[in-house]
PDB file of C-alpha atoms in Angstrom:
ATOM      1  CA  UNK A   1     102.366 118.213 102.925  1.00 53.00           C
ATOM      2  CA  UNK A   2     102.795 114.721 102.252  1.00 59.00           C
ATOM      3  CA  UNK A   3      98.982 113.631 102.028  1.00 92.00           C
ATOM      4  CA  UNK A   4      99.833 111.711 105.225  1.00 96.00           C
ATOM      5  CA  UNK A   5      98.948 113.903 108.476  1.00 96.00           C
ATOM      6  CA  UNK A   6      99.924 113.217 112.012  1.00 97.00           C
ATOM      7  CA  UNK A   7      98.927 114.941 114.384  1.00 97.00           C
ATOM      8  CA  UNK A   8     100.439 116.336 117.411  1.00 97.00           C
ATOM      9  CA  UNK A   9     103.761 116.338 115.940  1.00 95.00           C
ATOM     10  CA  UNK A  10     105.341 116.956 119.135  1.00 96.00           C
ATOM     11  CA  UNK A  11     103.799 115.751 122.651  1.00 95.00           C
ATOM     12  CA  UNK A  12     104.835 115.416 126.285  1.00 95.00           C
ATOM     13  CA  UNK A  13     103.714 113.635 128.904  1.00 92.00           C
ATOM     14  CA  UNK A  14     103.759 111.989 132.405  1.00 89.00           C
ATOM     15  CA  UNK A  15     104.372 108.237 132.466  1.00 88.00           C
ATOM     16  CA  UNK A  16     101.028 108.001 134.431  1.00 87.00           C
ATOM     17  CA  UNK A  17      99.815 110.187 131.428  1.00 88.00           C
ATOM     18  CA  UNK A  18      97.087 108.779 128.427  1.00 93.00           C
ATOM     19  CA  UNK A  19      97.306 110.472 125.013  1.00 95.00           C
ATOM     20  CA  UNK A  20      96.747 109.210 121.504  1.00 97.00           C
ATOM     21  CA  UNK A  21      98.169 109.818 117.927  1.00 98.00           C
ATOM     22  CA  UNK A  22      96.354 110.151 114.920  1.00 98.00           C
ATOM     23  CA  UNK A  23      97.012 109.581 111.227  1.00 98.00           C
ATOM     24  CA  UNK A  24      94.726 111.031 108.182  1.00 97.00           C
ATOM     25  CA  UNK A  25      95.280 109.688 104.972  1.00 96.00           C
ATOM     26  CA  UNK A  26      93.519 111.129 101.944  1.00 90.00           C
ATOM     27  CA  UNK A  27      95.718 108.908  99.650  1.00 94.00           C
ATOM     28  CA  UNK A  28      92.677 106.116  98.689  1.00 92.00           C
ATOM     29  CA  UNK A  29      95.485 104.180 100.279  1.00 92.00           C
ATOM     30  CA  UNK A  30      94.193 100.605 102.221  1.00 90.00           C
ATOM     31  CA  UNK A  31      97.104  99.772 104.040  1.00 92.00           C
ATOM     32  CA  UNK A  32      97.774 102.132 107.384  1.00 94.00           C
ATOM     33  CA  UNK A  33     101.152 101.355 109.433  1.00 94.00           C
ATOM     34  CA  UNK A  34     102.430 102.459 112.846  1.00 96.00           C
ATOM     35  CA  UNK A  35     106.267 102.288 113.031  1.00 95.00           C
ATOM     36  CA  UNK A  36     108.811 103.668 116.014  1.00 95.00           C
ATOM     37  CA  UNK A  37     112.348 105.900 114.876  1.00 94.00           C
ATOM     38  CA  UNK A  38     114.499 105.974 117.443  1.00 91.00           C
ATOM     39  CA  UNK A  39     118.296 107.270 117.520  1.00 83.00           C
ATOM     40  CA  UNK A  40     120.579 105.109 116.089  1.00 75.00           C
ATOM     41  CA  UNK A  41     118.445 101.994 114.835  1.00 82.00           C
ATOM     42  CA  UNK A  42     116.655 100.765 112.170  1.00 84.00           C
ATOM     43  CA  UNK A  43     112.662 101.622 111.619  1.00 90.00           C
ATOM     44  CA  UNK A  44     110.809  99.468 114.103  1.00 91.00           C
ATOM     45  CA  UNK A  45     107.222  98.132 112.527  1.00 91.00           C
ATOM     46  CA  UNK A  46     104.759  98.418 115.275  1.00 93.00           C
ATOM     47  CA  UNK A  47     101.289  97.588 113.707  1.00 93.00           C
ATOM     48  CA  UNK A  48      99.961  97.394 110.242  1.00 91.00           C
ATOM     49  CA  UNK A  49      96.465  97.450 109.224  1.00 91.00           C
ATOM     50  CA  UNK A  50      94.936  96.416 105.537  1.00 86.00           C
ATOM     51  CA  UNK A  51      91.435  96.897 104.475  1.00 81.00           C
ATOM     52  CA  UNK A  52      90.877  98.681 108.704  1.00 75.00           C
ATOM     53  CA  UNK A  53      92.051  94.953 109.879  1.00 79.00           C
ATOM     54  CA  UNK A  54      94.984  94.885 111.768  1.00 79.00           C
ATOM     55  CA  UNK A  55      97.184  92.281 110.713  1.00 77.00           C
ATOM     56  CA  UNK A  56     100.893  92.836 112.310  1.00 73.00           C
ATOM     57  CA  UNK A  57     101.552  93.509 115.737  1.00 74.00           C
ATOM     58  CA  UNK A  58     105.422  93.430 116.036  1.00 74.00           C
ATOM     59  CA  UNK A  59     105.570  92.241 119.913  1.00 84.00           C
ATOM     60  CA  UNK A  60     104.293  95.785 120.981  1.00 92.00           C
ATOM     61  CA  UNK A  61     103.728  96.300 124.589  1.00 93.00           C
ATOM     62  CA  UNK A  62     100.160  96.973 126.060  1.00 93.00           C
ATOM     63  CA  UNK A  63     100.982 100.183 126.669  1.00 95.00           C
ATOM     64  CA  UNK A  64     100.530 100.865 122.816  1.00 96.00           C
ATOM     65  CA  UNK A  65      96.920 100.361 121.653  1.00 95.00           C
ATOM     66  CA  UNK A  66      96.081 101.018 117.803  1.00 95.00           C
ATOM     67  CA  UNK A  67      92.431 101.856 116.614  1.00 95.00           C
ATOM     68  CA  UNK A  68      91.671 101.957 113.230  1.00 94.00           C
ATOM     69  CA  UNK A  69      88.169 103.097 112.595  1.00 93.00           C
ATOM     70  CA  UNK A  70      88.238 103.286 108.670  1.00 91.00           C
ATOM     71  CA  UNK A  71      90.655 102.942 106.150  1.00 88.00           C
ATOM     72  CA  UNK A  72      90.939 106.748 106.357  1.00 94.00           C
ATOM     73  CA  UNK A  73      92.009 106.996 110.020  1.00 96.00           C
ATOM     74  CA  UNK A  74      94.571 105.574 112.222  1.00 97.00           C
ATOM     75  CA  UNK A  75      95.464 106.520 115.876  1.00 97.00           C
ATOM     76  CA  UNK A  76      97.690 105.314 118.517  1.00 97.00           C
ATOM     77  CA  UNK A  77      96.794 105.060 122.164  1.00 97.00           C
ATOM     78  CA  UNK A  78      99.101 105.940 124.667  1.00 96.00           C
ATOM     79  CA  UNK A  79      99.380 104.597 128.408  1.00 93.00           C
ATOM     80  CA  UNK A  80     101.912 103.756 130.986  1.00 93.00           C
ATOM     81  CA  UNK A  81     105.044 105.117 129.003  1.00 93.00           C
ATOM     82  CA  UNK A  82     108.316 104.833 130.040  1.00 94.00           C
ATOM     83  CA  UNK A  83     111.116 106.969 129.013  1.00 94.00           C
ATOM     84  CA  UNK A  84     112.133 104.619 126.315  1.00 93.00           C
ATOM     85  CA  UNK A  85     109.447 104.420 124.635  1.00 95.00           C
ATOM     86  CA  UNK A  86     110.400 108.379 123.948  1.00 96.00           C
ATOM     87  CA  UNK A  87     111.252 108.138 120.011  1.00 96.00           C
ATOM     88  CA  UNK A  88     109.634 109.865 116.714  1.00 95.00           C
ATOM     89  CA  UNK A  89     106.801 108.034 115.655  1.00 97.00           C
ATOM     90  CA  UNK A  90     105.483 106.868 112.216  1.00 96.00           C
ATOM     91  CA  UNK A  91     102.735 106.522 110.540  1.00 97.00           C
ATOM     92  CA  UNK A  92     102.186 105.506 106.552  1.00 96.00           C
ATOM     93  CA  UNK A  93      99.944 104.319 103.901  1.00 95.00           C
ATOM     94  CA  UNK A  94     100.026 102.161 100.822  1.00 93.00           C
ATOM     95  CA  UNK A  95      98.554 100.461  99.039  1.00 88.00           C
ATOM     96  CA  UNK A  96      98.611  97.458 100.547  1.00 75.00           C
ATOM     97  CA  UNK A  97     100.703  94.196  99.918  1.00 67.00           C
ATOM     98  CA  UNK A  98     100.323  93.592  95.870  1.00 60.00           C
ATOM     99  CA  UNK A  99      98.314  96.847  94.794  1.00 59.00           C
ATOM    100  CA  UNK A 100     101.067  98.394  93.877  1.00 60.00           C
ATOM    101  CA  UNK A 101     102.742  98.541  90.448  1.00 61.00           C
ATOM    102  CA  UNK A 102     104.517  94.959  89.802  1.00 67.00           C
ATOM    103  CA  UNK A 103     103.410  94.248  93.458  1.00 69.00           C
ATOM    104  CA  UNK A 104     105.796  96.816  94.683  1.00 79.00           C
ATOM    105  CA  UNK A 105     104.342  98.483  98.163  1.00 85.00           C
ATOM    106  CA  UNK A 106     105.343 101.910  98.103  1.00 91.00           C
ATOM    107  CA  UNK A 107     104.815 103.616 101.260  1.00 94.00           C
ATOM    108  CA  UNK A 108     103.921 107.296 101.750  1.00 94.00           C
ATOM    109  CA  UNK A 109     104.926 108.107 105.685  1.00 96.00           C
ATOM    110  CA  UNK A 110     103.498 111.343 107.653  1.00 95.00           C
ATOM    111  CA  UNK A 111     106.247 114.494 109.346  1.00 93.00           C
ATOM    112  CA  UNK A 112     106.204 111.755 112.427  1.00 95.00           C
ATOM    113  CA  UNK A 113     104.758 112.517 116.415  1.00 96.00           C
ATOM    114  CA  UNK A 114     107.835 113.203 118.146  1.00 96.00           C
ATOM    115  CA  UNK A 115     106.868 112.038 121.843  1.00 96.00           C
ATOM    116  CA  UNK A 116     109.270 112.800 124.825  1.00 95.00           C
ATOM    117  CA  UNK A 117     107.750 110.554 128.164  1.00 94.00           C
ATOM    118  CA  UNK A 118     108.936 112.344 131.537  1.00 92.00           C
TER     119      UNK A 118
ATOM    120  CA  UNK J   1     115.911  86.630 110.248  1.00 75.00           C
ATOM    121  CA  UNK J   2     115.894  88.663 107.642  1.00 81.00           C
ATOM    122  CA  UNK J   3     118.576  91.355 108.386  1.00 90.00           C
ATOM    123  CA  UNK J   4     119.052  94.314 106.328  1.00 94.00           C
ATOM    124  CA  UNK J   5     122.442  96.343 107.141  1.00 95.00           C
ATOM    125  CA  UNK J   6     123.871  99.819 105.206  1.00 96.00           C
ATOM    126  CA  UNK J   7     127.279 101.292 104.876  1.00 96.00           C
ATOM    127  CA  UNK J   8     128.280 103.796 105.989  1.00 96.00           C
ATOM    128  CA  UNK J   9     125.980 104.639 108.452  1.00 94.00           C
ATOM    129  CA  UNK J  10     127.191 108.458 107.800  1.00 95.00           C
ATOM    130  CA  UNK J  11     128.858 109.882 104.944  1.00 94.00           C
ATOM    131  CA  UNK J  12     130.799 113.719 105.115  1.00 95.00           C
ATOM    132  CA  UNK J  13     131.523 114.239 101.993  1.00 92.00           C
ATOM    133  CA  UNK J  14     132.336 118.207  99.901  1.00 94.00           C
ATOM    134  CA  UNK J  15     129.960 118.878  97.178  1.00 96.00           C
ATOM    135  CA  UNK J  16     131.226 117.756  93.853  1.00 96.00           C
ATOM    136  CA  UNK J  17     132.785 114.272  94.887  1.00 95.00           C
ATOM    137  CA  UNK J  18     130.754 111.097  93.734  1.00 96.00           C
ATOM    138  CA  UNK J  19     130.443 108.210  95.907  1.00 95.00           C
ATOM    139  CA  UNK J  20     128.388 104.999  97.326  1.00 97.00           C
ATOM    140  CA  UNK J  21     125.364 103.755  99.108  1.00 98.00           C
ATOM    141  CA  UNK J  22     125.652 100.354 100.131  1.00 98.00           C
ATOM    142  CA  UNK J  23     123.010  98.108 101.330  1.00 97.00           C
ATOM    143  CA  UNK J  24     123.348  94.500 101.907  1.00 96.00           C
ATOM    144  CA  UNK J  25     120.211  91.802 103.240  1.00 95.00           C
ATOM    145  CA  UNK J  26     120.347  88.483 104.489  1.00 93.00           C
ATOM    146  CA  UNK J  27     118.167  87.026 102.212  1.00 82.00           C
ATOM    147  CA  UNK J  28     116.496  86.521  98.815  1.00 81.00           C
ATOM    148  CA  UNK J  29     114.024  89.644  97.936  1.00 80.00           C
ATOM    149  CA  UNK J  30     113.305  90.931  94.625  1.00 78.00           C
ATOM    150  CA  UNK J  31     111.922  94.370  95.945  1.00 89.00           C
ATOM    151  CA  UNK J  32     113.936  96.647  97.552  1.00 94.00           C
ATOM    152  CA  UNK J  33     113.548 100.328  98.136  1.00 96.00           C
ATOM    153  CA  UNK J  34     115.638 103.556  98.958  1.00 98.00           C
ATOM    154  CA  UNK J  35     113.838 106.796 100.250  1.00 98.00           C
ATOM    155  CA  UNK J  36     115.150 109.910 101.793  1.00 97.00           C
ATOM    156  CA  UNK J  37     114.515 111.540 105.358  1.00 95.00           C
ATOM    157  CA  UNK J  38     115.853 115.305 105.666  1.00 93.00           C
ATOM    158  CA  UNK J  39     115.650 116.513 109.055  1.00 86.00           C
ATOM    159  CA  UNK J  40     112.661 116.982 111.270  1.00 81.00           C
ATOM    160  CA  UNK J  41     111.063 116.165 108.001  1.00 85.00           C
ATOM    161  CA  UNK J  42     108.989 112.486 106.875  1.00 88.00           C
ATOM    162  CA  UNK J  43     110.581 109.982 104.828  1.00 94.00           C
ATOM    163  CA  UNK J  44     110.274 110.018 101.358  1.00 95.00           C
ATOM    164  CA  UNK J  45     109.959 107.514  98.228  1.00 95.00           C
ATOM    165  CA  UNK J  46     113.036 108.173  96.567  1.00 97.00           C
ATOM    166  CA  UNK J  47     113.427 104.851  93.897  1.00 96.00           C
ATOM    167  CA  UNK J  48     111.745 101.107  93.721  1.00 95.00           C
ATOM    168  CA  UNK J  49     113.535  98.449  92.673  1.00 94.00           C
ATOM    169  CA  UNK J  50     111.709  95.292  91.326  1.00 89.00           C
ATOM    170  CA  UNK J  51     114.169  92.817  89.489  1.00 86.00           C
ATOM    171  CA  UNK J  52     117.676  91.737  89.619  1.00 87.00           C
ATOM    172  CA  UNK J  53     120.026  93.699  87.567  1.00 88.00           C
ATOM    173  CA  UNK J  54     117.662  97.236  87.698  1.00 91.00           C
ATOM    174  CA  UNK J  55     118.821 100.824  87.372  1.00 94.00           C
ATOM    175  CA  UNK J  56     116.835 103.086  88.302  1.00 96.00           C
ATOM    176  CA  UNK J  57     118.445 107.275  88.323  1.00 97.00           C
ATOM    177  CA  UNK J  58     117.031 110.700  89.335  1.00 95.00           C
ATOM    178  CA  UNK J  59     119.000 113.860  88.846  1.00 96.00           C
ATOM    179  CA  UNK J  60     122.627 112.957  90.699  1.00 97.00           C
ATOM    180  CA  UNK J  61     121.112 109.802  91.984  1.00 97.00           C
ATOM    181  CA  UNK J  62     121.321 106.230  90.694  1.00 98.00           C
ATOM    182  CA  UNK J  63     120.095 102.768  92.442  1.00 98.00           C
ATOM    183  CA  UNK J  64     120.451 100.118  91.560  1.00 97.00           C
ATOM    184  CA  UNK J  65     120.119  95.496  92.657  1.00 95.00           C
ATOM    185  CA  UNK J  66     121.880  93.008  92.482  1.00 94.00           C
ATOM    186  CA  UNK J  67     119.375  89.829  94.159  1.00 91.00           C
ATOM    187  CA  UNK J  68     122.350  87.935  93.599  1.00 92.00           C
ATOM    188  CA  UNK J  69     124.670  89.159  95.627  1.00 93.00           C
ATOM    189  CA  UNK J  70     121.720  90.309  97.924  1.00 94.00           C
ATOM    190  CA  UNK J  71     123.264  94.019  97.421  1.00 96.00           C
ATOM    191  CA  UNK J  72     121.679  97.600  96.447  1.00 97.00           C
ATOM    192  CA  UNK J  73     123.641  99.879  95.674  1.00 98.00           C
ATOM    193  CA  UNK J  74     122.786 103.997  95.966  1.00 98.00           C
ATOM    194  CA  UNK J  75     125.616 106.143  94.017  1.00 98.00           C
ATOM    195  CA  UNK J  76     125.645 110.040  94.343  1.00 96.00           C
ATOM    196  CA  UNK J  77     127.382 111.837  91.626  1.00 96.00           C
ATOM    197  CA  UNK J  78     129.194 114.868  91.911  1.00 94.00           C
ATOM    198  CA  UNK J  79     127.334 115.386  95.346  1.00 94.00           C
ATOM    199  CA  UNK J  80     125.056 119.267  96.091  1.00 95.00           C
ATOM    200  CA  UNK J  81     124.610 120.554  99.513  1.00 94.00           C
ATOM    201  CA  UNK J  82     120.561 120.223  98.834  1.00 94.00           C
ATOM    202  CA  UNK J  83     121.583 115.898  99.067  1.00 96.00           C
ATOM    203  CA  UNK J  84     122.574 116.064 102.738  1.00 96.00           C
ATOM    204  CA  UNK J  85     120.004 113.976 104.186  1.00 96.00           C
ATOM    205  CA  UNK J  86     119.384 110.567 105.803  1.00 96.00           C
ATOM    206  CA  UNK J  87     118.814 107.294 102.990  1.00 97.00           C
ATOM    207  CA  UNK J  88     117.378 104.288 104.111  1.00 97.00           C
ATOM    208  CA  UNK J  89     116.699 100.760 101.984  1.00 97.00           C
ATOM    209  CA  UNK J  90     114.321  98.486 102.804  1.00 95.00           C
ATOM    210  CA  UNK J  91     113.740  95.064 102.451  1.00 93.00           C
ATOM    211  CA  UNK J  92     110.708  93.685 100.910  1.00 87.00           C
ATOM    212  CA  UNK J  93     110.383  89.933 102.834  1.00 81.00           C
ATOM    213  CA  UNK J  94     106.340  88.348 101.966  1.00 76.00           C
ATOM    214  CA  UNK J  95     105.077  92.089 102.132  1.00 69.00           C
ATOM    215  CA  UNK J  96     106.744  93.501 105.098  1.00 80.00           C
ATOM    216  CA  UNK J  97     110.016  95.460 104.915  1.00 87.00           C
ATOM    217  CA  UNK J  98     112.878  95.728 106.968  1.00 89.00           C
ATOM    218  CA  UNK J  99     114.610  98.629 106.774  1.00 93.00           C
ATOM    219  CA  UNK J 100     118.427  99.270 107.447  1.00 94.00           C
ATOM    220  CA  UNK J 101     119.850 101.602 109.699  1.00 93.00           C
ATOM    221  CA  UNK J 102     119.827 104.328 107.455  1.00 95.00           C
ATOM    222  CA  UNK J 103     123.289 106.880 105.908  1.00 96.00           C
ATOM    223  CA  UNK J 104     123.269 110.004 107.547  1.00 95.00           C
ATOM    224  CA  UNK J 105     125.015 112.122 104.169  1.00 96.00           C
ATOM    225  CA  UNK J 106     126.438 115.373 105.049  1.00 96.00           C
ATOM    226  CA  UNK J 107     127.181 117.382 101.969  1.00 95.00           C
ATOM    227  CA  UNK J 108     129.989 120.391 102.451  1.00 93.00           C
ATOM    228  CA  UNK J 109     130.063 123.606 100.375  1.00 87.00           C
TER     229      UNK J 109
END
């Protein structure tokens, strides 16, 4: 258990479904992140929230919709996805920019949600 | 645009051997991170390198940073099977991490 919990761990959905991924951390961190991990590609940052405010949206398609109701919880709402969206979606948290020792921003990751879009 | 390149991307080696993974990046940064990911598991922070010449060691792994060469290395000494994993480096650019593609390391008994 890393301190960051993601549910569900596995999700299979059709292109017309609506589903949500959930992430929860109780590390007292102020920043939360969604990453997409596809085979043979670098980690892709999708969204960043710092103190519940979205600070980064890396040109993510609108079929992905994040929600951060408080600094401990982060959701990724999914609708009308495409098969190429199949990937491992990782949530992470950190103390936030310049919040760590000597300015380090060390991320703690969840185990990920493996998404398959049919 | 900041790019981070790791090499090799795949490495198969025998137990007891030494090897080095390289992480090159394309712009100025003095904060670099190494993470490990076991199959089906989350990424785990290994090392944080915060200045030129920084060296960190944990067991059989040693990481170093040369900000002038824009290069970090992860050296494995006398490899053991338990070190089999995928290793990622990430460079801090304005407090956003830019990731390498990862090096999948397989250590054979």
